[in-house]
């Protein structure tokens, strides 16, 4: 692996086992607030597009007070068009052991074993895969306090294996991939939205990786917290925090031809339009202490995941997965860099 | 889980009644909202090849009748169209324009039906038992659909 020739693989193994372990088993007693959420997220570059896989366990509660753990798998693939599915699993079909990293939702699984994430999506839907994902960097962790969203990031991995999209088979070997793990106690639909994205260069010899995130008020008018994280090779090197960065959203993206894929599909009836808060472009500028970074992202398409609002029984929260190209340039510790690559930015919006 | 349904209901009518019973049990607020949206409006849904399901909102949760009778809103479609709408492959507008869904009624009643559908859907998304009900519905109709329709459904499951 060109980007991380000196990566301490045993250190990565220890860090993944310790930091990336499941925080809460589905059979656990309900949390005090009843709003605990946890998910494992993977994104893999395929020729001409991306595949997203998300194992999610959400504490849910109906307005009638019925509480349960909702385990669902979301799989999205984008090449010329979006395809994918979201599927719920009953408790008897779910393995998710607290403190471990052995997850099974039916026949779809993710395990950490021998220095790699072994990721499998069962072949009973439009997207299936069997991949090994080897970290190219050490994980980075961002822990909040109390009712906060915690975040473990492995921004750059190399993926090897097979992916089937709408019956077409793709072999990947060294494909750029991203993984993160979020958990926390928060309610969808409160005064919360976010924007988050990553850019991985196509050239494996280019050592730079970028992830940014912004926690916003529900309407997106106020920024609560924001940061842009930069890695060089296998090392985290810099975070541009809060006042060091500025983001401008430009225009409103509307797909030309069709409605965006919306999951679960029946939610298309509740959010029938094409626009859902995704900008046409995003411009991020960060600078401080002699370092600087500029990121320009242009949306080319998007899909939507609709999640029931925890507070408003007739509200929805939309997770917009936007694909496009990003151009990144900057300077760190006097070293200049520039690259452009396919990228994914997630725009979360209250419905 | 099989939810109790009144005797005499089969096919789509029985599944619709089960959905009402699930709302009553797991999210009564959404059933109440569906009832409030409909008011006194009675909706009849006719799935091709089946007895019509007449939706008569009431105090309890036995809303669905298989009997003929007056209805302020009438909807007619086939099962493939119903799945395509539920699966997001077809909008209600596209189904109507394509003559695959016929809806008739006064404007006020149609709007009530639309609002009731929204309330029912918000409830369906929040009730854990709907996943199993939808899967059972797919299984029930898979054999009745043509091979192409079955393939389409399998892809979207």
PDB file of C-alpha atoms in Angstrom, chain A residues 61-333:
ATOM      1  CA  UNK A  61     -40.333   4.439  20.542  1.00  0.00           C
ATOM      2  CA  UNK A  62     -43.793   4.873  19.082  1.00  0.00           C
ATOM      3  CA  UNK A  63     -46.008   7.740  20.252  1.00  0.00           C
ATOM      4  CA  UNK A  64     -47.922   5.006  22.094  1.00  0.00           C
ATOM      5  CA  UNK A  65     -44.826   4.241  24.192  1.00  0.00           C
ATOM      6  CA  UNK A  66     -43.823   0.950  22.551  1.00  0.00           C
ATOM      7  CA  UNK A  67     -40.007   0.746  22.679  1.00  0.00           C
ATOM      8  CA  UNK A  68     -37.818  -1.560  20.615  1.00  0.00           C
ATOM      9  CA  UNK A  69     -34.419  -1.809  18.946  1.00  0.00           C
ATOM     10  CA  UNK A  70     -34.661  -1.269  15.222  1.00  0.00           C
ATOM     11  CA  UNK A  71     -31.845  -3.055  13.404  1.00  0.00           C
ATOM     12  CA  UNK A  72     -31.676  -2.182   9.760  1.00  0.00           C
ATOM     13  CA  UNK A  73     -29.232  -2.456   6.928  1.00  0.00           C
ATOM     14  CA  UNK A  74     -29.050   0.281   4.330  1.00  0.00           C
ATOM     15  CA  UNK A  75     -27.227  -0.384   1.084  1.00  0.00           C
ATOM     16  CA  UNK A  76     -26.885   2.184  -1.684  1.00  0.00           C
ATOM     17  CA  UNK A  77     -24.931   2.013  -4.909  1.00  0.00           C
ATOM     18  CA  UNK A  78     -24.428   4.755  -7.422  1.00  0.00           C
ATOM     19  CA  UNK A  79     -23.052   4.386 -10.914  1.00  0.00           C
ATOM     20  CA  UNK A  80     -25.152   5.787 -13.740  1.00  0.00           C
ATOM     21  CA  UNK A  81     -28.095   5.681 -11.362  1.00  0.00           C
ATOM     22  CA  UNK A  82     -28.825   4.936  -7.729  1.00  0.00           C
ATOM     23  CA  UNK A  83     -30.037   1.578  -6.584  1.00  0.00           C
ATOM     24  CA  UNK A  84     -30.290   0.001  -3.166  1.00  0.00           C
ATOM     25  CA  UNK A  85     -32.498  -1.072  -0.337  1.00  0.00           C
ATOM     26  CA  UNK A  86     -33.182  -0.694   3.341  1.00  0.00           C
ATOM     27  CA  UNK A  87     -34.170  -3.761   5.300  1.00  0.00           C
ATOM     28  CA  UNK A  88     -35.168  -4.280   8.919  1.00  0.00           C
ATOM     29  CA  UNK A  89     -34.219  -7.376  10.876  1.00  0.00           C
ATOM     30  CA  UNK A  90     -35.983  -8.953  13.832  1.00  0.00           C
ATOM     31  CA  UNK A  91     -33.956  -9.359  17.008  1.00  0.00           C
ATOM     32  CA  UNK A  92     -33.520 -13.096  16.450  1.00  0.00           C
ATOM     33  CA  UNK A  93     -31.639 -12.370  13.192  1.00  0.00           C
ATOM     34  CA  UNK A  94     -29.241  -9.837  14.719  1.00  0.00           C
ATOM     35  CA  UNK A  95     -25.846 -10.435  16.306  1.00  0.00           C
ATOM     36  CA  UNK A  96     -24.205  -7.348  17.708  1.00  0.00           C
ATOM     37  CA  UNK A  97     -22.167  -8.064  20.804  1.00  0.00           C
ATOM     38  CA  UNK A  98     -21.224  -5.239  23.089  1.00  0.00           C
ATOM     39  CA  UNK A  99     -17.466  -4.761  23.220  1.00  0.00           C
ATOM     40  CA  UNK A 100     -16.834  -6.769  20.054  1.00  0.00           C
ATOM     41  CA  UNK A 101     -16.840  -6.152  16.353  1.00  0.00           C
ATOM     42  CA  UNK A 102     -18.807  -9.146  15.109  1.00  0.00           C
ATOM     43  CA  UNK A 103     -22.043  -7.967  13.525  1.00  0.00           C
ATOM     44  CA  UNK A 104     -24.616  -9.994  11.629  1.00  0.00           C
ATOM     45  CA  UNK A 105     -27.944  -8.750  10.296  1.00  0.00           C
ATOM     46  CA  UNK A 106     -29.309 -11.926   8.784  1.00  0.00           C
ATOM     47  CA  UNK A 107     -26.725 -13.089   6.258  1.00  0.00           C
ATOM     48  CA  UNK A 108     -25.148  -9.648   5.933  1.00  0.00           C
ATOM     49  CA  UNK A 109     -22.161  -9.301   8.194  1.00  0.00           C
ATOM     50  CA  UNK A 110     -19.147  -7.268   9.221  1.00  0.00           C
ATOM     51  CA  UNK A 111     -16.302  -8.716  11.248  1.00  0.00           C
ATOM     52  CA  UNK A 112     -12.907  -7.350  12.195  1.00  0.00           C
ATOM     53  CA  UNK A 113     -10.482 -10.186  11.650  1.00  0.00           C
ATOM     54  CA  UNK A 114      -6.763 -10.481  10.822  1.00  0.00           C
ATOM     55  CA  UNK A 115      -6.296  -6.787  10.251  1.00  0.00           C
ATOM     56  CA  UNK A 116      -9.285  -6.203   7.988  1.00  0.00           C
ATOM     57  CA  UNK A 117     -12.997  -5.540   8.048  1.00  0.00           C
ATOM     58  CA  UNK A 118     -14.680  -8.539   6.417  1.00  0.00           C
ATOM     59  CA  UNK A 119     -17.814  -7.050   4.932  1.00  0.00           C
ATOM     60  CA  UNK A 120     -20.572  -9.077   3.294  1.00  0.00           C
ATOM     61  CA  UNK A 121     -23.970  -8.040   1.982  1.00  0.00           C
ATOM     62  CA  UNK A 122     -26.198 -11.012   1.185  1.00  0.00           C
ATOM     63  CA  UNK A 123     -27.143 -11.604  -2.437  1.00  0.00           C
ATOM     64  CA  UNK A 124     -30.908 -11.237  -2.045  1.00  0.00           C
ATOM     65  CA  UNK A 125     -31.171  -7.633  -3.205  1.00  0.00           C
ATOM     66  CA  UNK A 126     -30.014  -5.354  -6.030  1.00  0.00           C
ATOM     67  CA  UNK A 127     -26.595  -4.874  -4.375  1.00  0.00           C
ATOM     68  CA  UNK A 128     -24.437  -7.596  -2.851  1.00  0.00           C
ATOM     69  CA  UNK A 129     -20.773  -7.706  -1.979  1.00  0.00           C
ATOM     70  CA  UNK A 130     -17.960  -9.550  -0.282  1.00  0.00           C
ATOM     71  CA  UNK A 131     -15.065  -7.271   0.569  1.00  0.00           C
ATOM     72  CA  UNK A 132     -11.994  -7.110   2.739  1.00  0.00           C
ATOM     73  CA  UNK A 133     -11.171  -3.587   3.838  1.00  0.00           C
ATOM     74  CA  UNK A 134      -7.676  -2.952   5.145  1.00  0.00           C
ATOM     75  CA  UNK A 135      -7.068   0.327   7.014  1.00  0.00           C
ATOM     76  CA  UNK A 136      -4.417   2.570   5.536  1.00  0.00           C
ATOM     77  CA  UNK A 137      -4.423   4.925   8.508  1.00  0.00           C
ATOM     78  CA  UNK A 138      -4.853   4.724  12.258  1.00  0.00           C
ATOM     79  CA  UNK A 139      -8.416   5.363  13.451  1.00  0.00           C
ATOM     80  CA  UNK A 140      -9.259   8.781  14.811  1.00  0.00           C
ATOM     81  CA  UNK A 141     -11.831   9.231  17.540  1.00  0.00           C
ATOM     82  CA  UNK A 142     -14.005  12.182  18.454  1.00  0.00           C
ATOM     83  CA  UNK A 143     -15.854  11.775  21.757  1.00  0.00           C
ATOM     84  CA  UNK A 144     -18.535  14.135  22.972  1.00  0.00           C
ATOM     85  CA  UNK A 145     -20.136  14.326  26.383  1.00  0.00           C
ATOM     86  CA  UNK A 146     -23.554  13.076  27.476  1.00  0.00           C
ATOM     87  CA  UNK A 147     -26.166  13.413  24.717  1.00  0.00           C
ATOM     88  CA  UNK A 148     -23.695  13.731  21.904  1.00  0.00           C
ATOM     89  CA  UNK A 149     -22.705  11.912  18.767  1.00  0.00           C
ATOM     90  CA  UNK A 150     -19.420  10.054  19.123  1.00  0.00           C
ATOM     91  CA  UNK A 151     -17.355   9.244  16.103  1.00  0.00           C
ATOM     92  CA  UNK A 152     -14.566   6.839  15.201  1.00  0.00           C
ATOM     93  CA  UNK A 153     -13.137   7.471  11.755  1.00  0.00           C
ATOM     94  CA  UNK A 154     -10.973   5.278   9.585  1.00  0.00           C
ATOM     95  CA  UNK A 155     -10.880   7.664   6.661  1.00  0.00           C
ATOM     96  CA  UNK A 156      -8.914   5.585   4.255  1.00  0.00           C
ATOM     97  CA  UNK A 157      -8.903   1.873   3.605  1.00  0.00           C
ATOM     98  CA  UNK A 158      -8.186  -0.267   0.599  1.00  0.00           C
ATOM     99  CA  UNK A 159     -10.937  -2.598  -0.506  1.00  0.00           C
ATOM    100  CA  UNK A 160     -10.548  -5.910  -2.235  1.00  0.00           C
ATOM    101  CA  UNK A 161     -13.282  -8.276  -3.332  1.00  0.00           C
ATOM    102  CA  UNK A 162     -16.431  -8.522  -5.394  1.00  0.00           C
ATOM    103  CA  UNK A 163     -19.468  -6.286  -5.713  1.00  0.00           C
ATOM    104  CA  UNK A 164     -22.670  -7.025  -7.615  1.00  0.00           C
ATOM    105  CA  UNK A 165     -24.830  -4.075  -8.642  1.00  0.00           C
ATOM    106  CA  UNK A 166     -28.062  -4.812 -10.478  1.00  0.00           C
ATOM    107  CA  UNK A 167     -26.622  -8.143 -11.548  1.00  0.00           C
ATOM    108  CA  UNK A 168     -23.323  -6.759 -12.848  1.00  0.00           C
ATOM    109  CA  UNK A 169     -20.183  -8.009 -11.193  1.00  0.00           C
ATOM    110  CA  UNK A 170     -17.236  -5.778 -10.297  1.00  0.00           C
ATOM    111  CA  UNK A 171     -13.915  -6.865  -8.928  1.00  0.00           C
ATOM    112  CA  UNK A 172     -12.013  -4.294  -6.911  1.00  0.00           C
ATOM    113  CA  UNK A 173      -8.447  -4.496  -5.691  1.00  0.00           C
ATOM    114  CA  UNK A 174      -7.091  -1.586  -3.712  1.00  0.00           C
ATOM    115  CA  UNK A 175     -10.189   0.546  -4.211  1.00  0.00           C
ATOM    116  CA  UNK A 176     -10.350   3.585  -1.898  1.00  0.00           C
ATOM    117  CA  UNK A 177     -12.803   3.139   0.949  1.00  0.00           C
ATOM    118  CA  UNK A 178     -13.982   4.963   4.051  1.00  0.00           C
ATOM    119  CA  UNK A 179     -15.347   3.708   7.368  1.00  0.00           C
ATOM    120  CA  UNK A 180     -16.784   5.326  10.420  1.00  0.00           C
ATOM    121  CA  UNK A 181     -18.687   4.302  13.509  1.00  0.00           C
ATOM    122  CA  UNK A 182     -21.114   6.622  15.260  1.00  0.00           C
ATOM    123  CA  UNK A 183     -23.006   6.203  18.477  1.00  0.00           C
ATOM    124  CA  UNK A 184     -24.783   8.460  20.893  1.00  0.00           C
ATOM    125  CA  UNK A 185     -27.981   9.401  22.562  1.00  0.00           C
ATOM    126  CA  UNK A 186     -29.903  11.932  20.547  1.00  0.00           C
ATOM    127  CA  UNK A 187     -33.305  12.289  18.978  1.00  0.00           C
ATOM    128  CA  UNK A 188     -33.909  12.762  15.285  1.00  0.00           C
ATOM    129  CA  UNK A 189     -35.897  15.899  14.704  1.00  0.00           C
ATOM    130  CA  UNK A 190     -34.543  17.947  17.553  1.00  0.00           C
ATOM    131  CA  UNK A 191     -32.561  21.067  16.792  1.00  0.00           C
ATOM    132  CA  UNK A 192     -30.009  19.076  14.835  1.00  0.00           C
ATOM    133  CA  UNK A 193     -28.765  18.724  11.296  1.00  0.00           C
ATOM    134  CA  UNK A 194     -25.365  18.020   9.860  1.00  0.00           C
ATOM    135  CA  UNK A 195     -23.189  18.116   6.794  1.00  0.00           C
ATOM    136  CA  UNK A 196     -20.383  15.664   6.475  1.00  0.00           C
ATOM    137  CA  UNK A 197     -18.164  14.461   3.686  1.00  0.00           C
ATOM    138  CA  UNK A 198     -14.870  12.941   2.715  1.00  0.00           C
ATOM    139  CA  UNK A 199     -12.502  13.093  -0.224  1.00  0.00           C
ATOM    140  CA  UNK A 200     -10.008  10.342  -1.012  1.00  0.00           C
ATOM    141  CA  UNK A 201      -7.635  10.806  -3.938  1.00  0.00           C
ATOM    142  CA  UNK A 202      -7.852   8.383  -6.822  1.00  0.00           C
ATOM    143  CA  UNK A 203      -4.080   8.129  -7.044  1.00  0.00           C
ATOM    144  CA  UNK A 204      -2.921   5.791  -4.253  1.00  0.00           C
ATOM    145  CA  UNK A 205       0.408   7.608  -4.218  1.00  0.00           C
ATOM    146  CA  UNK A 206      -1.287  10.838  -3.150  1.00  0.00           C
ATOM    147  CA  UNK A 207      -1.017  10.722   0.655  1.00  0.00           C
ATOM    148  CA  UNK A 208      -3.728  13.216   1.598  1.00  0.00           C
ATOM    149  CA  UNK A 209      -7.194  12.369   2.943  1.00  0.00           C
ATOM    150  CA  UNK A 210      -9.826  14.881   4.033  1.00  0.00           C
ATOM    151  CA  UNK A 211     -12.969  14.568   6.145  1.00  0.00           C
ATOM    152  CA  UNK A 212     -15.154  17.431   7.267  1.00  0.00           C
ATOM    153  CA  UNK A 213     -18.253  17.706   9.408  1.00  0.00           C
ATOM    154  CA  UNK A 214     -20.585  20.429  10.572  1.00  0.00           C
ATOM    155  CA  UNK A 215     -23.183  20.088  13.305  1.00  0.00           C
ATOM    156  CA  UNK A 216     -25.962  22.544  12.587  1.00  0.00           C
ATOM    157  CA  UNK A 217     -29.261  23.741  13.957  1.00  0.00           C
ATOM    158  CA  UNK A 218     -32.284  21.994  12.484  1.00  0.00           C
ATOM    159  CA  UNK A 219     -32.769  24.584   9.779  1.00  0.00           C
ATOM    160  CA  UNK A 220     -29.055  24.782   9.102  1.00  0.00           C
ATOM    161  CA  UNK A 221     -28.864  28.478   9.883  1.00  0.00           C
ATOM    162  CA  UNK A 222     -26.592  28.104  12.903  1.00  0.00           C
ATOM    163  CA  UNK A 223     -23.357  26.163  13.061  1.00  0.00           C
ATOM    164  CA  UNK A 224     -22.911  24.474  16.442  1.00  0.00           C
ATOM    165  CA  UNK A 225     -19.558  22.860  15.754  1.00  0.00           C
ATOM    166  CA  UNK A 226     -17.446  22.172  12.718  1.00  0.00           C
ATOM    167  CA  UNK A 227     -14.124  20.744  11.765  1.00  0.00           C
ATOM    168  CA  UNK A 228     -12.031  19.636   8.819  1.00  0.00           C
ATOM    169  CA  UNK A 229      -9.599  16.817   9.462  1.00  0.00           C
ATOM    170  CA  UNK A 230      -6.514  16.188   7.369  1.00  0.00           C
ATOM    171  CA  UNK A 231      -4.378  13.062   7.184  1.00  0.00           C
ATOM    172  CA  UNK A 232      -1.035  12.652   5.466  1.00  0.00           C
ATOM    173  CA  UNK A 233      -0.227   9.030   4.729  1.00  0.00           C
ATOM    174  CA  UNK A 234      -1.120   6.975   7.786  1.00  0.00           C
ATOM    175  CA  UNK A 235      -1.037   9.938  10.132  1.00  0.00           C
ATOM    176  CA  UNK A 236      -3.604  12.392  11.314  1.00  0.00           C
ATOM    177  CA  UNK A 237      -1.936  15.767  10.995  1.00  0.00           C
ATOM    178  CA  UNK A 238      -4.405  18.603  11.414  1.00  0.00           C
ATOM    179  CA  UNK A 239      -7.913  19.652  12.375  1.00  0.00           C
ATOM    180  CA  UNK A 240      -9.207  23.010  11.288  1.00  0.00           C
ATOM    181  CA  UNK A 241     -11.742  23.800  14.008  1.00  0.00           C
ATOM    182  CA  UNK A 242     -14.760  26.064  14.162  1.00  0.00           C
ATOM    183  CA  UNK A 243     -13.460  29.576  13.557  1.00  0.00           C
ATOM    184  CA  UNK A 244     -10.708  28.298  11.278  1.00  0.00           C
ATOM    185  CA  UNK A 245     -13.171  27.188   8.623  1.00  0.00           C
ATOM    186  CA  UNK A 246     -16.042  28.625   6.644  1.00  0.00           C
ATOM    187  CA  UNK A 247     -18.545  26.836   4.436  1.00  0.00           C
ATOM    188  CA  UNK A 248     -20.742  28.348   1.756  1.00  0.00           C
ATOM    189  CA  UNK A 249     -23.572  26.421   0.132  1.00  0.00           C
ATOM    190  CA  UNK A 250     -24.396  27.506  -3.378  1.00  0.00           C
ATOM    191  CA  UNK A 251     -27.730  27.097  -5.117  1.00  0.00           C
ATOM    192  CA  UNK A 252     -30.079  24.191  -4.886  1.00  0.00           C
ATOM    193  CA  UNK A 253     -29.445  20.885  -6.576  1.00  0.00           C
ATOM    194  CA  UNK A 254     -32.285  19.360  -8.572  1.00  0.00           C
ATOM    195  CA  UNK A 255     -31.801  16.227 -10.578  1.00  0.00           C
ATOM    196  CA  UNK A 256     -32.634  16.769 -14.237  1.00  0.00           C
ATOM    197  CA  UNK A 257     -34.517  13.643 -15.068  1.00  0.00           C
ATOM    198  CA  UNK A 258     -36.005  11.677 -12.236  1.00  0.00           C
ATOM    199  CA  UNK A 259     -36.930  11.791  -8.595  1.00  0.00           C
ATOM    200  CA  UNK A 260     -34.075  10.784  -6.331  1.00  0.00           C
ATOM    201  CA  UNK A 261     -34.086   7.251  -5.007  1.00  0.00           C
ATOM    202  CA  UNK A 262     -35.726   7.425  -1.590  1.00  0.00           C
ATOM    203  CA  UNK A 263     -35.472   4.725   1.058  1.00  0.00           C
ATOM    204  CA  UNK A 264     -37.631   3.254   2.433  1.00  0.00           C
ATOM    205  CA  UNK A 265     -39.375   3.455  -0.946  1.00  0.00           C
ATOM    206  CA  UNK A 266     -42.813   4.166   0.515  1.00  0.00           C
ATOM    207  CA  UNK A 267     -41.415   7.431   1.878  1.00  0.00           C
ATOM    208  CA  UNK A 268     -41.504   8.742  -1.681  1.00  0.00           C
ATOM    209  CA  UNK A 269     -45.182   9.296  -0.975  1.00  0.00           C
ATOM    210  CA  UNK A 270     -44.324  11.576   1.947  1.00  0.00           C
ATOM    211  CA  UNK A 271     -41.446  13.455   0.277  1.00  0.00           C
ATOM    212  CA  UNK A 272     -42.585  13.429  -3.334  1.00  0.00           C
ATOM    213  CA  UNK A 273     -40.465  16.292  -4.666  1.00  0.00           C
ATOM    214  CA  UNK A 274     -37.018  16.215  -6.202  1.00  0.00           C
ATOM    215  CA  UNK A 275     -35.309  18.870  -4.064  1.00  0.00           C
ATOM    216  CA  UNK A 276     -34.556  18.150  -0.422  1.00  0.00           C
ATOM    217  CA  UNK A 277     -32.018  20.651   0.820  1.00  0.00           C
ATOM    218  CA  UNK A 278     -29.006  19.568  -1.206  1.00  0.00           C
ATOM    219  CA  UNK A 279     -26.973  22.479  -2.572  1.00  0.00           C
ATOM    220  CA  UNK A 280     -25.621  22.601  -6.099  1.00  0.00           C
ATOM    221  CA  UNK A 281     -22.143  23.209  -4.701  1.00  0.00           C
ATOM    222  CA  UNK A 282     -20.283  23.459  -1.427  1.00  0.00           C
ATOM    223  CA  UNK A 283     -17.238  25.644  -0.875  1.00  0.00           C
ATOM    224  CA  UNK A 284     -15.117  25.066   2.209  1.00  0.00           C
ATOM    225  CA  UNK A 285     -12.244  27.325   3.144  1.00  0.00           C
ATOM    226  CA  UNK A 286     -10.065  26.632   6.154  1.00  0.00           C
ATOM    227  CA  UNK A 287      -6.943  28.384   7.358  1.00  0.00           C
ATOM    228  CA  UNK A 288      -4.906  28.823  10.502  1.00  0.00           C
ATOM    229  CA  UNK A 289      -1.352  29.019  11.805  1.00  0.00           C
ATOM    230  CA  UNK A 290       0.083  29.006   8.311  1.00  0.00           C
ATOM    231  CA  UNK A 291      -1.906  25.978   7.120  1.00  0.00           C
ATOM    232  CA  UNK A 292      -4.794  26.196   4.714  1.00  0.00           C
ATOM    233  CA  UNK A 293      -7.255  24.018   2.841  1.00  0.00           C
ATOM    234  CA  UNK A 294      -9.861  24.682   0.184  1.00  0.00           C
ATOM    235  CA  UNK A 295     -12.445  22.152  -0.868  1.00  0.00           C
ATOM    236  CA  UNK A 296     -14.929  22.643  -3.702  1.00  0.00           C
ATOM    237  CA  UNK A 297     -17.657  20.051  -4.118  1.00  0.00           C
ATOM    238  CA  UNK A 298     -20.181  19.988  -6.940  1.00  0.00           C
ATOM    239  CA  UNK A 299     -23.267  17.793  -6.552  1.00  0.00           C
ATOM    240  CA  UNK A 300     -24.012  15.473  -9.442  1.00  0.00           C
ATOM    241  CA  UNK A 301     -26.734  13.282  -7.955  1.00  0.00           C
ATOM    242  CA  UNK A 302     -28.263  12.290  -4.672  1.00  0.00           C
ATOM    243  CA  UNK A 303     -30.325   9.652  -2.922  1.00  0.00           C
ATOM    244  CA  UNK A 304     -32.380  10.088   0.206  1.00  0.00           C
ATOM    245  CA  UNK A 305     -32.838   8.026   3.343  1.00  0.00           C
ATOM    246  CA  UNK A 306     -35.931   9.026   5.268  1.00  0.00           C
ATOM    247  CA  UNK A 307     -35.941   8.517   9.021  1.00  0.00           C
ATOM    248  CA  UNK A 308     -38.954   9.062  11.256  1.00  0.00           C
ATOM    249  CA  UNK A 309     -38.637  12.165  13.395  1.00  0.00           C
ATOM    250  CA  UNK A 310     -38.361  11.090  17.054  1.00  0.00           C
ATOM    251  CA  UNK A 311     -40.106  14.221  18.320  1.00  0.00           C
ATOM    252  CA  UNK A 312     -42.760  15.002  15.737  1.00  0.00           C
ATOM    253  CA  UNK A 313     -44.920  11.963  14.927  1.00  0.00           C
ATOM    254  CA  UNK A 314     -45.613  13.431  11.488  1.00  0.00           C
ATOM    255  CA  UNK A 315     -42.105  14.599  10.665  1.00  0.00           C
ATOM    256  CA  UNK A 316     -39.258  13.010   8.751  1.00  0.00           C
ATOM    257  CA  UNK A 317     -35.529  13.599   8.744  1.00  0.00           C
ATOM    258  CA  UNK A 318     -33.798  13.214   5.396  1.00  0.00           C
ATOM    259  CA  UNK A 319     -30.261  11.927   5.057  1.00  0.00           C
ATOM    260  CA  UNK A 320     -29.239  13.079   1.596  1.00  0.00           C
ATOM    261  CA  UNK A 321     -26.285  11.177   0.163  1.00  0.00           C
ATOM    262  CA  UNK A 322     -24.839  13.449  -2.513  1.00  0.00           C
ATOM    263  CA  UNK A 323     -22.213  12.283  -4.958  1.00  0.00           C
ATOM    264  CA  UNK A 324     -20.053  14.523  -7.073  1.00  0.00           C
ATOM    265  CA  UNK A 325     -16.503  15.613  -7.571  1.00  0.00           C
ATOM    266  CA  UNK A 326     -14.391  17.531  -5.125  1.00  0.00           C
ATOM    267  CA  UNK A 327     -11.296  19.577  -5.757  1.00  0.00           C
ATOM    268  CA  UNK A 328      -8.969  19.931  -2.786  1.00  0.00           C
ATOM    269  CA  UNK A 329      -5.936  22.139  -2.470  1.00  0.00           C
ATOM    270  CA  UNK A 330      -3.999  23.354   0.500  1.00  0.00           C
ATOM    271  CA  UNK A 331      -0.802  23.701   2.433  1.00  0.00           C
ATOM    272  CA  UNK A 332       0.284  21.922   5.581  1.00  0.00           C
ATOM    273  CA  UNK A 333       3.547  22.622   7.408  1.00  0.00           C
TER     274      UNK A 333
END
